Amino acid sequence: FFFFFSFKAVTTALAQVDREKIYQWINELSSPETRENALLELSKKRESVPDLAPMLWHSCGTIAALLQEIVNIYPSINPPTLTAHQSNRVCNALALLQCVASHPETRSAFLAAHIPLFLYPFLHTVSKTRPFEYLRLTSLGVIGALVKTDEQEVINFLLTTEIIPLCLRIMESGSELSKTVATFILQKILLDDTGLAYICQTYERFSHVAMILGKMVLQLSKEPSARLLKHVVRCYLRLSDNSRAREALRQCLPDQLKDTTFAQVLKDDTTTKRWLAQLVKNLQEGQVTDPRGIPLPPQ
């Protein structure tokens, strides 16, 4: 009994010391001299401190300090002179913002403050260097953390911004990992009824999405990635839930999704195989079309 009591007391004391360090690092974010180390230490602890997000959000000057880190990088975007050191530092700040974005207590306030918009200049970058790739990927991670929650307010907010064209551009020309996260974000937007209706509302929006997905299928047939293909197929399947999009997809679905091109890649992925079969079935069913379908441009 004594051993258990002592062990519990020591554990509690250690937790308290750890907590004191967290408070100290949060305070150190307010000072430019101590900020860099505090960013590094807090970003390491974000998984192990469940209430770090409210602590960051409600502490004086902390979010302003994180936004200052982001804004400080803007001059290095154009012309693209971002160094690995700068990229690592701002990505530690972004990791803490991701923590705030994914916490139920702070998410709504995070959106109300329009903080995701501060990340969009990073998503606009096209430089292929590693510091920029890391910056884009970490920025996408913040948006990914938001959509992962399946909250209606997140989708409503994102649809008022330029996130869809930004994701589409990364899906077309980013690294495989960035493409995967960007496609996941699009998938989550599509899975929401409001998001699906928004994308299928005009021919221009739908055709832009369908064109990029088609290019990705072509690229995946040359350089397969099961993880990326899974998200692409899910996007197509969800689009086929909309009657107007379904009619257009009958004409523009890539042949590689109808033949055995991806049979080898998907041989162990029963979920994606099922989605693909359902997609093909959706496009085959009820081919008597609604004349009010998506207006295709004249031949």
Coordinates of N, CA and C in Angstrom, one line a residue, residues 35-211:
R35 N 10.9 32.6 -27.9 CA 9.8 32.0 -28.6 C 10.2 30.7 -29.4
E36 N 11.4 30.7 -30.0 CA 11.7 29.6 -30.9 C 11.8 28.3 -30.1
N37 N 12.5 28.3 -29.0 CA 12.6 27.1 -28.2 C 11.2 26.6 -27.6
A38 N 10.4 27.6 -27.2 CA 9.1 27.3 -26.7 C 8.2 26.7 -27.7
L39 N 8.3 27.2 -29.0 CA 7.6 26.6 -30.1 C 7.9 25.1 -30.3
L40 N 9.2 24.9 -30.3 CA 9.7 23.5 -30.5 C 9.3 22.6 -29.4
E41 N 9.4 23.0 -28.1 CA 9.0 22.1 -27.0 C 7.5 21.9 -26.9
L42 N 6.7 22.9 -27.2 CA 5.3 22.8 -27.1 C 4.8 21.9 -28.3
S43 N 5.4 22.0 -29.4 CA 4.9 21.2 -30.6 C 5.2 19.7 -30.3
K44 N 6.3 19.5 -29.5 CA 6.6 18.1 -29.2 C 5.5 17.5 -28.2
K45 N 5.0 18.4 -27.4 CA 4.1 17.9 -26.3 C 2.6 18.0 -26.7
R46 N 2.3 18.4 -27.9 CA 0.9 18.7 -28.2 C 0.0 17.4 -28.2
E47 N 0.6 16.2 -28.4 CA -0.1 15.0 -28.4 C -0.4 14.5 -27.0
S48 N 0.5 14.9 -26.1 CA 0.5 14.3 -24.7 C -0.2 15.2 -23.7
V49 N -0.6 16.5 -24.1 CA -1.3 17.4 -23.2 C -2.7 17.6 -23.8
P50 N -3.7 16.9 -23.3 CA -5.1 17.0 -23.9 C -5.7 18.4 -24.0
D51 N -5.4 19.2 -22.9 CA -6.0 20.5 -22.9 C -5.1 21.6 -23.3
L52 N -4.1 21.3 -24.1 CA -3.1 22.3 -24.6 C -3.8 23.4 -25.4
A53 N -4.8 23.0 -26.3 CA -5.4 23.9 -27.1 C -6.1 25.0 -26.4
P54 N -7.0 24.7 -25.4 CA -7.6 25.8 -24.6 C -6.6 26.7 -23.8
M55 N -5.5 26.0 -23.4 CA -4.4 26.8 -22.7 C -3.8 27.8 -23.6
L56 N -3.5 27.4 -24.9 CA -3.0 28.3 -25.9 C -3.9 29.4 -26.2
W57 N -5.2 29.0 -26.5 CA -6.2 30.0 -26.9 C -6.5 31.0 -25.9
H58 N -6.6 30.6 -24.6 CA -7.0 31.6 -23.6 C -5.9 32.3 -22.9
S59 N -4.6 32.0 -23.2 CA -3.5 32.7 -22.6 C -3.2 34.0 -23.3
C60 N -2.8 35.0 -22.6 CA -2.7 36.3 -23.2 C -1.5 36.4 -24.2
G61 N -1.9 36.8 -25.4 CA -0.9 37.1 -26.5 C -0.4 35.9 -27.2
T62 N -0.8 34.7 -26.9 CA -0.2 33.5 -27.5 C -0.6 33.3 -28.9
I63 N -1.9 33.5 -29.3 CA -2.3 33.3 -30.7 C -1.7 34.4 -31.5
A64 N -1.7 35.6 -30.9 CA -1.0 36.7 -31.7 C 0.4 36.4 -32.0
A65 N 1.1 35.8 -31.0 CA 2.5 35.4 -31.3 C 2.6 34.3 -32.4
L66 N 1.7 33.4 -32.4 CA 1.7 32.3 -33.4 C 1.4 32.9 -34.8
L67 N 0.5 33.9 -34.9 CA 0.2 34.6 -36.1 C 1.4 35.4 -36.6
Q68 N 2.1 36.0 -35.6 CA 3.3 36.8 -36.0 C 4.3 35.9 -36.6
E69 N 4.5 34.7 -36.1 CA 5.4 33.7 -36.7 C 5.0 33.5 -38.2
I70 N 3.7 33.3 -38.5 CA 3.3 33.1 -39.8 C 3.5 34.3 -40.7
V71 N 3.1 35.5 -40.3 CA 3.2 36.7 -41.1 C 4.7 37.0 -41.3
N72 N 5.6 36.7 -40.4 CA 7.0 36.9 -40.6 C 7.6 36.2 -41.8
I73 N 7.0 35.1 -42.2 CA 7.5 34.3 -43.3 C 7.0 34.8 -44.6
Y74 N 5.9 35.6 -44.7 CA 5.4 36.1 -45.9 C 6.4 36.7 -46.9
P75 N 7.4 37.5 -46.4 CA 8.4 38.1 -47.4 C 9.3 37.0 -48.0
S76 N 9.4 35.8 -47.4 CA 10.2 34.8 -47.9 C 9.5 33.9 -49.0
I77 N 8.2 34.2 -49.2 CA 7.4 33.4 -50.1 C 7.7 33.9 -51.6
N78 N 7.7 35.2 -51.7 CA 7.9 35.7 -53.1 C 8.8 37.0 -53.0
P79 N 10.0 36.8 -53.6 CA 10.6 35.6 -54.2 C 10.8 34.5 -53.2
P80 N 10.8 33.2 -53.7 CA 10.9 32.1 -52.8 C 12.3 31.9 -52.2
T81 N 12.5 32.4 -51.0 CA 13.8 32.3 -50.4 C 13.8 31.6 -49.0
L82 N 12.7 30.9 -48.8 CA 12.5 30.2 -47.5 C 13.6 29.2 -47.2
T83 N 14.2 29.3 -46.0 CA 15.2 28.3 -45.6 C 14.6 27.2 -44.8
A84 N 15.4 26.1 -44.6 CA 14.9 25.0 -43.9 C 14.7 25.4 -42.4
H85 N 15.5 26.3 -41.9 CA 15.4 26.7 -40.5 C 14.1 27.5 -40.3
Q86 N 13.8 28.4 -41.3 CA 12.6 29.2 -41.2 C 11.3 28.3 -41.3
S87 N 11.4 27.4 -42.2 CA 10.3 26.4 -42.5 C 10.0 25.6 -41.2
N88 N 11.1 25.1 -40.6 CA 10.9 24.3 -39.4 C 10.2 25.1 -38.3
R89 N 10.7 26.3 -38.1 CA 10.2 27.2 -37.1 C 8.7 27.5 -37.3
V90 N 8.3 28.0 -38.5 CA 6.9 28.3 -38.7 C 6.0 27.1 -38.7
C91 N 6.6 25.9 -39.0 CA 5.8 24.7 -39.0 C 5.5 24.2 -37.5
N92 N 6.4 24.6 -36.6 CA 6.1 24.3 -35.2 C 5.0 25.2 -34.7
A93 N 4.9 26.4 -35.2 CA 3.8 27.3 -34.9 C 2.5 26.8 -35.5
L94 N 2.6 26.3 -36.8 CA 1.4 25.7 -37.4 C 0.9 24.4 -36.7
A95 N 1.8 23.7 -36.2 CA 1.5 22.5 -35.4 C 0.6 22.8 -34.2
L96 N 1.0 23.9 -33.6 CA 0.2 24.4 -32.4 C -1.2 24.9 -32.8
L97 N -1.2 25.6 -34.0 CA -2.5 26.0 -34.5 C -3.4 24.8 -34.9
Q98 N -2.8 23.7 -35.4 CA -3.5 22.5 -35.7 C -4.2 21.9 -34.5
C99 N -3.4 22.0 -33.4 CA -3.9 21.5 -32.1 C -5.2 22.3 -31.7
V100 N -5.1 23.6 -31.9 CA -6.3 24.5 -31.6 C -7.4 24.2 -32.5
A101 N -7.1 24.0 -33.8 CA -8.2 23.7 -34.8 C -8.9 22.4 -34.5
S102 N -8.2 21.4 -34.0 CA -8.9 20.1 -33.8 C -9.6 19.9 -32.5
H103 N -9.4 20.9 -31.6 CA -10.0 20.7 -30.2 C -11.4 21.3 -30.2
P104 N -12.4 20.5 -29.7 CA -13.8 20.9 -29.7 C -14.1 22.2 -29.0
E105 N -13.3 22.5 -28.0 CA -13.5 23.8 -27.2 C -13.0 25.0 -27.9
T106 N -12.1 24.9 -28.8 CA -11.5 26.1 -29.4 C -11.8 26.2 -30.9
R107 N -12.3 25.1 -31.5 CA -12.5 25.1 -33.0 C -13.4 26.2 -33.5
S108 N -14.5 26.5 -32.9 CA -15.5 27.5 -33.3 C -14.8 28.9 -33.3
A109 N -14.1 29.2 -32.2 CA -13.5 30.5 -32.0 C -12.4 30.6 -33.1
F110 N -11.7 29.5 -33.3 CA -10.6 29.5 -34.3 C -11.1 29.9 -35.7
L111 N -12.3 29.3 -36.1 CA -13.0 29.7 -37.3 C -13.5 31.1 -37.3
A112 N -14.1 31.5 -36.2 CA -14.7 32.8 -36.1 C -13.7 33.9 -36.3
A113 N -12.4 33.6 -35.9 CA -11.3 34.5 -36.0 C -10.7 34.5 -37.4
H114 N -11.2 33.6 -38.3 CA -10.7 33.4 -39.7 C -9.2 33.1 -39.8
I115 N -8.7 32.4 -38.8 CA -7.3 32.1 -38.7 C -6.8 31.2 -39.9
P116 N -7.6 30.3 -40.4 CA -7.2 29.5 -41.6 C -6.7 30.4 -42.8
L117 N -7.3 31.6 -42.9 CA -7.0 32.5 -44.0 C -5.5 32.9 -44.0
F118 N -4.9 32.9 -42.8 CA -3.5 33.3 -42.7 C -2.6 32.2 -43.3
L119 N -3.1 31.0 -43.5 CA -2.3 29.9 -44.1 C -2.4 29.8 -45.6
Y120 N -3.4 30.5 -46.2 CA -3.6 30.4 -47.6 C -2.5 30.8 -48.5
P121 N -1.8 31.9 -48.1 CA -0.6 32.3 -48.9 C 0.4 31.2 -49.0
F122 N 0.5 30.3 -48.0 CA 1.5 29.2 -48.1 C 1.0 28.1 -49.1
L123 N -0.4 28.0 -49.1 CA -0.9 27.0 -50.1 C -0.8 27.5 -51.5
H124 N -0.7 28.8 -51.7 CA -0.5 29.4 -53.0 C 0.9 29.1 -53.6
T125 N 1.9 28.8 -52.8 CA 3.3 28.7 -53.2 C 3.4 27.5 -54.2
V126 N 4.4 27.6 -55.1 CA 4.6 26.5 -56.1 C 6.0 26.0 -56.1
S127 N 6.9 26.6 -55.3 CA 8.3 26.1 -55.2 C 8.4 24.6 -54.8
K128 N 9.2 23.9 -55.4 CA 9.3 22.4 -55.2 C 10.4 22.1 -54.1
T129 N 11.0 23.1 -53.6 CA 12.1 22.8 -52.6 C 11.5 22.2 -51.3
R130 N 12.3 21.5 -50.6 CA 11.8 20.8 -49.4 C 11.2 21.8 -48.3
P131 N 11.8 22.9 -48.0 CA 11.2 23.8 -47.0 C 9.8 24.3 -47.4
F132 N 9.5 24.5 -48.7 CA 8.2 24.9 -49.2 C 7.2 23.7 -49.1
E133 N 7.7 22.6 -49.5 CA 6.9 21.4 -49.5 C 6.4 21.1 -48.1
Y134 N 7.3 21.2 -47.1 CA 7.0 21.0 -45.7 C 6.0 22.0 -45.2
L135 N 6.2 23.2 -45.7 CA 5.3 24.3 -45.3 C 3.9 24.1 -45.8
R136 N 3.8 23.7 -47.1 CA 2.5 23.4 -47.6 C 1.8 22.2 -46.9
L137 N 2.6 21.2 -46.7 CA 2.0 20.0 -46.1 C 1.5 20.2 -44.7
T138 N 2.3 21.0 -43.9 CA 1.9 21.3 -42.5 C 0.6 22.2 -42.5
S139 N 0.6 23.2 -43.5 CA -0.6 24.1 -43.6 C -1.8 23.2 -44.0
L140 N -1.7 22.3 -44.9 CA -2.8 21.4 -45.3 C -3.2 20.6 -44.1
G141 N -2.3 20.2 -43.2 CA -2.6 19.5 -42.0 C -3.5 20.2 -41.1
V142 N -3.4 21.5 -41.0 CA -4.3 22.3 -40.2 C -5.7 22.3 -40.7
I143 N -5.9 22.4 -42.1 CA -7.2 22.4 -42.7 C -7.7 20.9 -42.6
G144 N -6.8 19.9 -42.8 CA -7.2 18.5 -42.7 C -7.8 18.2 -41.3
A145 N -7.2 18.8 -40.2 CA -7.6 18.6 -38.9 C -9.0 19.2 -38.7
L146 N -9.3 20.3 -39.3 CA -10.6 20.9 -39.3 C -11.7 20.0 -39.9
V147 N -11.4 19.6 -41.1 CA -12.5 18.8 -41.8 C -12.6 17.4 -41.2
K148 N -11.6 16.9 -40.6 CA -11.7 15.6 -40.0 C -12.8 15.5 -38.9
T149 N -13.2 16.6 -38.4 CA -14.2 16.6 -37.3 C -15.6 16.4 -37.8
D150 N -15.8 16.5 -39.2 CA -17.1 16.4 -39.8 C -18.1 17.4 -39.2
E151 N -17.7 18.6 -38.9 CA -18.6 19.6 -38.4 C -19.1 20.5 -39.5
Q152 N -20.4 20.7 -39.5 CA -21.0 21.5 -40.5 C -20.4 22.9 -40.6
E153 N -20.1 23.5 -39.4 CA -19.6 24.9 -39.4 C -18.3 25.0 -40.1
V154 N -17.5 23.9 -40.1 CA -16.2 23.9 -40.8 C -16.4 24.0 -42.3
I155 N -17.3 23.1 -42.8 CA -17.6 23.1 -44.2 C -18.2 24.5 -44.7
N156 N -19.1 25.0 -43.9 CA -19.7 26.3 -44.2 C -18.6 27.4 -44.3
F157 N -17.7 27.4 -43.4 CA -16.6 28.4 -43.4 C -15.7 28.2 -44.6
L158 N -15.3 26.9 -44.9 CA -14.4 26.7 -46.0 C -15.0 27.1 -47.3
L159 N -16.3 26.8 -47.5 CA -16.9 27.2 -48.8 C -17.0 28.7 -49.0
T160 N -16.8 29.5 -48.0 CA -16.7 30.9 -48.2 C -15.3 31.4 -48.6
T161 N -14.4 30.4 -48.7 CA -13.0 30.8 -48.9 C -12.5 30.1 -50.3
E162 N -11.3 30.2 -50.6 CA -10.8 29.7 -51.9 C -10.1 28.3 -51.7
I163 N -10.5 27.6 -50.7 CA -9.8 26.3 -50.4 C -10.0 25.3 -51.5
I164 N -11.1 25.2 -52.2 CA -11.3 24.2 -53.2 C -10.3 24.4 -54.4
P165 N -10.2 25.6 -55.0 CA -9.2 25.8 -56.0 C -7.7 25.6 -55.5
L166 N -7.5 25.9 -54.3 CA -6.1 25.7 -53.7 C -5.8 24.2 -53.6
C167 N -6.8 23.5 -53.1 CA -6.6 22.0 -53.0 C -6.4 21.4 -54.4
L168 N -7.2 21.9 -55.4 CA -7.1 21.3 -56.7 C -5.8 21.5 -57.3
R169 N -5.2 22.7 -57.1 CA -3.9 23.0 -57.7 C -2.8 22.0 -57.0
I170 N -2.9 21.8 -55.7 CA -2.0 20.9 -55.1 C -2.2 19.5 -55.5
M171 N -3.4 19.1 -55.7 CA -3.8 17.8 -56.2 C -3.1 17.5 -57.6
E172 N -3.0 18.6 -58.3 CA -2.5 18.4 -59.7 C -0.9 18.4 -59.7
S173 N -0.3 19.2 -58.8 CA 1.1 19.3 -59.0 C 2.0 19.2 -57.7
G174 N 1.4 18.8 -56.6 CA 2.1 18.7 -55.3 C 2.8 17.3 -55.2
S175 N 3.5 17.1 -54.1 CA 4.1 15.8 -53.8 C 3.0 14.8 -53.5
E176 N 3.4 13.6 -53.5 CA 2.3 12.6 -53.2 C 1.6 12.8 -51.9
L177 N 2.4 13.1 -50.9 CA 1.8 13.3 -49.5 C 0.9 14.5 -49.5
S178 N 1.3 15.6 -50.1 CA 0.5 16.8 -50.2 C -0.8 16.6 -51.0
K179 N -0.6 15.9 -52.1 CA -1.8 15.5 -53.0 C -2.8 14.7 -52.1
T180 N -2.3 13.8 -51.3 CA -3.1 12.9 -50.5 C -3.9 13.7 -49.5
V181 N -3.3 14.7 -48.8 CA -4.0 15.5 -47.8 C -5.0 16.4 -48.5
A182 N -4.6 17.0 -49.6 CA -5.5 17.9 -50.4 C -6.7 17.2 -50.9
T183 N -6.5 16.0 -51.4 CA -7.6 15.2 -51.9 C -8.5 14.7 -50.7
F184 N -7.9 14.4 -49.6 CA -8.7 14.1 -48.4 C -9.6 15.3 -48.0
I185 N -9.1 16.5 -48.1 CA -9.9 17.7 -47.7 C -11.0 17.9 -48.7
L186 N -10.8 17.7 -50.0 CA -11.8 17.8 -51.0 C -12.9 16.7 -50.7
Q187 N -12.4 15.5 -50.4 CA -13.3 14.4 -50.1 C -14.3 14.7 -49.0
K188 N -13.7 15.3 -47.9 CA -14.5 15.7 -46.8 C -15.5 16.7 -47.1
I189 N -15.1 17.7 -48.0 CA -16.1 18.7 -48.4 C -17.2 18.1 -49.2
L190 N -16.8 17.2 -50.1 CA -17.8 16.5 -50.9 C -18.8 15.6 -50.1
L191 N -18.3 15.0 -49.1 CA -19.1 14.1 -48.2 C -20.2 14.9 -47.5
D192 N -20.0 16.2 -47.3 CA -21.0 17.0 -46.7 C -22.0 17.4 -47.8
D193 N -23.3 17.4 -47.5 CA -24.4 17.7 -48.5 C -24.2 19.1 -49.1
T194 N -23.9 20.0 -48.2 CA -23.7 21.4 -48.7 C -22.5 21.5 -49.6
G195 N -21.4 20.8 -49.3 CA -20.2 20.8 -50.1 C -20.5 20.2 -51.5
L196 N -21.2 19.1 -51.5 CA -21.5 18.4 -52.8 C -22.4 19.3 -53.6
A197 N -23.4 19.9 -53.0 CA -24.3 20.8 -53.8 C -23.5 22.0 -54.3
Y198 N -22.6 22.5 -53.5 CA -21.8 23.7 -54.0 C -21.0 23.4 -55.2
I199 N -20.3 22.2 -55.2 CA -19.4 21.8 -56.3 C -20.2 21.5 -57.5
C200 N -21.4 20.9 -57.3 CA -22.2 20.6 -58.5 C -23.2 21.7 -58.9
Q201 N -23.1 22.8 -58.3 CA -24.0 23.9 -58.6 C -23.8 24.5 -60.0
T202 N -22.5 24.6 -60.4 CA -22.3 25.1 -61.8 C -21.4 24.2 -62.5
Y203 N -21.5 24.2 -63.9 CA -20.7 23.4 -64.7 C -19.2 23.7 -64.5
E204 N -18.8 24.9 -64.3 CA -17.4 25.3 -64.2 C -16.8 24.7 -63.0
R205 N -17.5 24.7 -61.8 CA -17.0 24.1 -60.6 C -16.8 22.6 -60.8
F206 N -17.9 22.0 -61.2 CA -17.8 20.5 -61.4 C -16.7 20.1 -62.4
S207 N -16.6 20.8 -63.5 CA -15.7 20.4 -64.6 C -14.2 20.6 -64.1
H208 N -14.0 21.6 -63.3 CA -12.6 21.8 -62.7 C -12.3 20.6 -61.8
V209 N -13.2 20.2 -61.0 CA -12.9 19.1 -60.1 C -12.7 17.8 -60.9
A210 N -13.6 17.6 -61.8 CA -13.6 16.4 -62.7 C -12.3 16.3 -63.5
M211 N -11.9 17.5 -64.0 CA -10.6 17.5 -64.8 C -9.4 17.2 -64.0

